[in-house]
mmCIF file of C-alpha atoms in Angstrom:
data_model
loop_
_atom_site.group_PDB
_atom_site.id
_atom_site.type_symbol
_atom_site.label_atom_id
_atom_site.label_comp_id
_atom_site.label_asym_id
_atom_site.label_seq_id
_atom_site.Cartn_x
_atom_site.Cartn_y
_atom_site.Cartn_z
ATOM 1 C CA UNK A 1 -25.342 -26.031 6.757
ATOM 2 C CA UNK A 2 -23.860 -23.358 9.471
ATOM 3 C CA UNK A 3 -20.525 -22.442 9.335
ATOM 4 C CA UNK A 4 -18.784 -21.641 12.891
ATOM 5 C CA UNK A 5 -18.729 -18.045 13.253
ATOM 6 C CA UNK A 6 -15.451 -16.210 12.950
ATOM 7 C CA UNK A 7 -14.902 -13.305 15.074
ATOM 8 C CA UNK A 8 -13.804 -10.073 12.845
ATOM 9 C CA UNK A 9 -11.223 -8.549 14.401
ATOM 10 C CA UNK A 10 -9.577 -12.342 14.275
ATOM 11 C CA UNK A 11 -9.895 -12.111 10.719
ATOM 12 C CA UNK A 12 -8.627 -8.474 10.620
ATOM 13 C CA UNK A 13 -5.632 -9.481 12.917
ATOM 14 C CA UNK A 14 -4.827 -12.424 9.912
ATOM 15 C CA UNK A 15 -5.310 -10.184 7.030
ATOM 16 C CA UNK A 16 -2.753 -7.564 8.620
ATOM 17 C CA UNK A 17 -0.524 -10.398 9.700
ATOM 18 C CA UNK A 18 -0.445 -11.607 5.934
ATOM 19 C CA UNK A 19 0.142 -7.971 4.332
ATOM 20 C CA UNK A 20 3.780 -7.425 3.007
ATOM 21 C CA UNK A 21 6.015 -4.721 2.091
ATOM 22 C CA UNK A 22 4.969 -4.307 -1.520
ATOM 23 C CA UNK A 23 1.336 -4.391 -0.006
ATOM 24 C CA UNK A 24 1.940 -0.917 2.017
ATOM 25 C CA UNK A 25 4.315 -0.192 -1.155
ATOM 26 C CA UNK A 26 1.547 -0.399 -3.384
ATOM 27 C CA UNK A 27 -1.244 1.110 -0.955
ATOM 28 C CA UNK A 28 0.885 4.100 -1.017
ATOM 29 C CA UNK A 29 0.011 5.347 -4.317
ATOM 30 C CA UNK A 30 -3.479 6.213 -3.927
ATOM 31 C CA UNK A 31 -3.069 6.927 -0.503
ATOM 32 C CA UNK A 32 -0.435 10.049 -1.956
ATOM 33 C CA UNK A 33 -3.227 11.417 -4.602
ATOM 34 C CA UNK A 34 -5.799 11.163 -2.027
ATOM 35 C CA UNK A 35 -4.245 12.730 0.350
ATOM 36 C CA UNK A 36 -2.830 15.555 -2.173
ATOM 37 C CA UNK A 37 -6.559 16.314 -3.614
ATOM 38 C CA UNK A 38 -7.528 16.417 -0.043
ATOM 39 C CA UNK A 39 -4.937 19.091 0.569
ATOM 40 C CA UNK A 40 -5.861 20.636 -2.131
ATOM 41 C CA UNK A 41 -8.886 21.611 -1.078
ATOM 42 C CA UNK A 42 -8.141 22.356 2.290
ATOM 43 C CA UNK A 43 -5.208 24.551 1.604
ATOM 44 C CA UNK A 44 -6.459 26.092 -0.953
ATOM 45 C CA UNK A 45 -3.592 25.239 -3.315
ATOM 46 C CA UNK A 46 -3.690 24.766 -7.038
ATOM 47 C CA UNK A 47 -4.390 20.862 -7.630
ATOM 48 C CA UNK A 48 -1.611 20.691 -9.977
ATOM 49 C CA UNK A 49 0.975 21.905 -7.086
ATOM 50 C CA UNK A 50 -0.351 19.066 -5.073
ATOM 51 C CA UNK A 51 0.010 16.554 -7.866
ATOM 52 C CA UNK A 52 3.530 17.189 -8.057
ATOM 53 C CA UNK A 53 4.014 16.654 -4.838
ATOM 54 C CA UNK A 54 2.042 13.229 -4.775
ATOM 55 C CA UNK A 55 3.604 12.300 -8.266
ATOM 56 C CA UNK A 56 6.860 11.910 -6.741
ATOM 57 C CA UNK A 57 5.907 9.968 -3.795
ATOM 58 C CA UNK A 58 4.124 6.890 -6.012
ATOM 59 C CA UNK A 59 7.029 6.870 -8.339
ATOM 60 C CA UNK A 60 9.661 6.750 -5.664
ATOM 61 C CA UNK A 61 7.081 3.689 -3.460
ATOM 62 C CA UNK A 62 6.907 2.060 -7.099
ATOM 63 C CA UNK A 63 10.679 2.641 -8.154
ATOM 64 C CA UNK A 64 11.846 1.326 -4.119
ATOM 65 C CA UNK A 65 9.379 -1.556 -4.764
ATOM 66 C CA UNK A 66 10.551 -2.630 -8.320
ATOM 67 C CA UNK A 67 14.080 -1.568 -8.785
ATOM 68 C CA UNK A 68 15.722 -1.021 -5.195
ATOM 69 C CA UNK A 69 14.174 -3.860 -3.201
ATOM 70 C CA UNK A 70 12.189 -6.039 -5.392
ATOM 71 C CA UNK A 71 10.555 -9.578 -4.503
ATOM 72 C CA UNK A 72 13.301 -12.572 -4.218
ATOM 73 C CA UNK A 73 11.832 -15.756 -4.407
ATOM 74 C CA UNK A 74 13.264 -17.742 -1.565
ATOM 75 C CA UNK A 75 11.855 -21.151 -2.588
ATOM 76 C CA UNK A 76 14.651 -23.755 -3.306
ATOM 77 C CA UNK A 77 15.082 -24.730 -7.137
#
């Protein structure tokens, strides 16, 4: 059995097209620590001064995600 070939950058385009908020919330987190060991390095800065800047970041992405806008469910009851 053959399946019809998908192109890929179709299936990119869908899986971009489908990614909320609390997707690019969430993605932010790692994204912060990566970026902070990264810098880090580069900089030559202590890895604890760039953890507390990245610390901040994921708790305020997580705390806007949770607490200040978090998901409403829009289906009728």
């Amino acid at each position: 059995m053959s399946r019809p070939k998908r192109d890929p950058f179709d299936t990119l385009v869908d899986v971009l097209a489908a990614t909320t908020r609390y997707d690019l919330l969430l993605a932010i987190v790692p994204v912060a620590f990566a970026v902070a060991l990264v810098a880090a390095s580069v900089l030559s800065i202590s890895i604890v001064q760039a953890m507390a800047i990245a610390a901040p970041i994921g708790v305020f992405a997580i705390v806007d995600a949770c607490y200040l806008n978090p998901p409403v469910d829009h289906r009728p009851r």
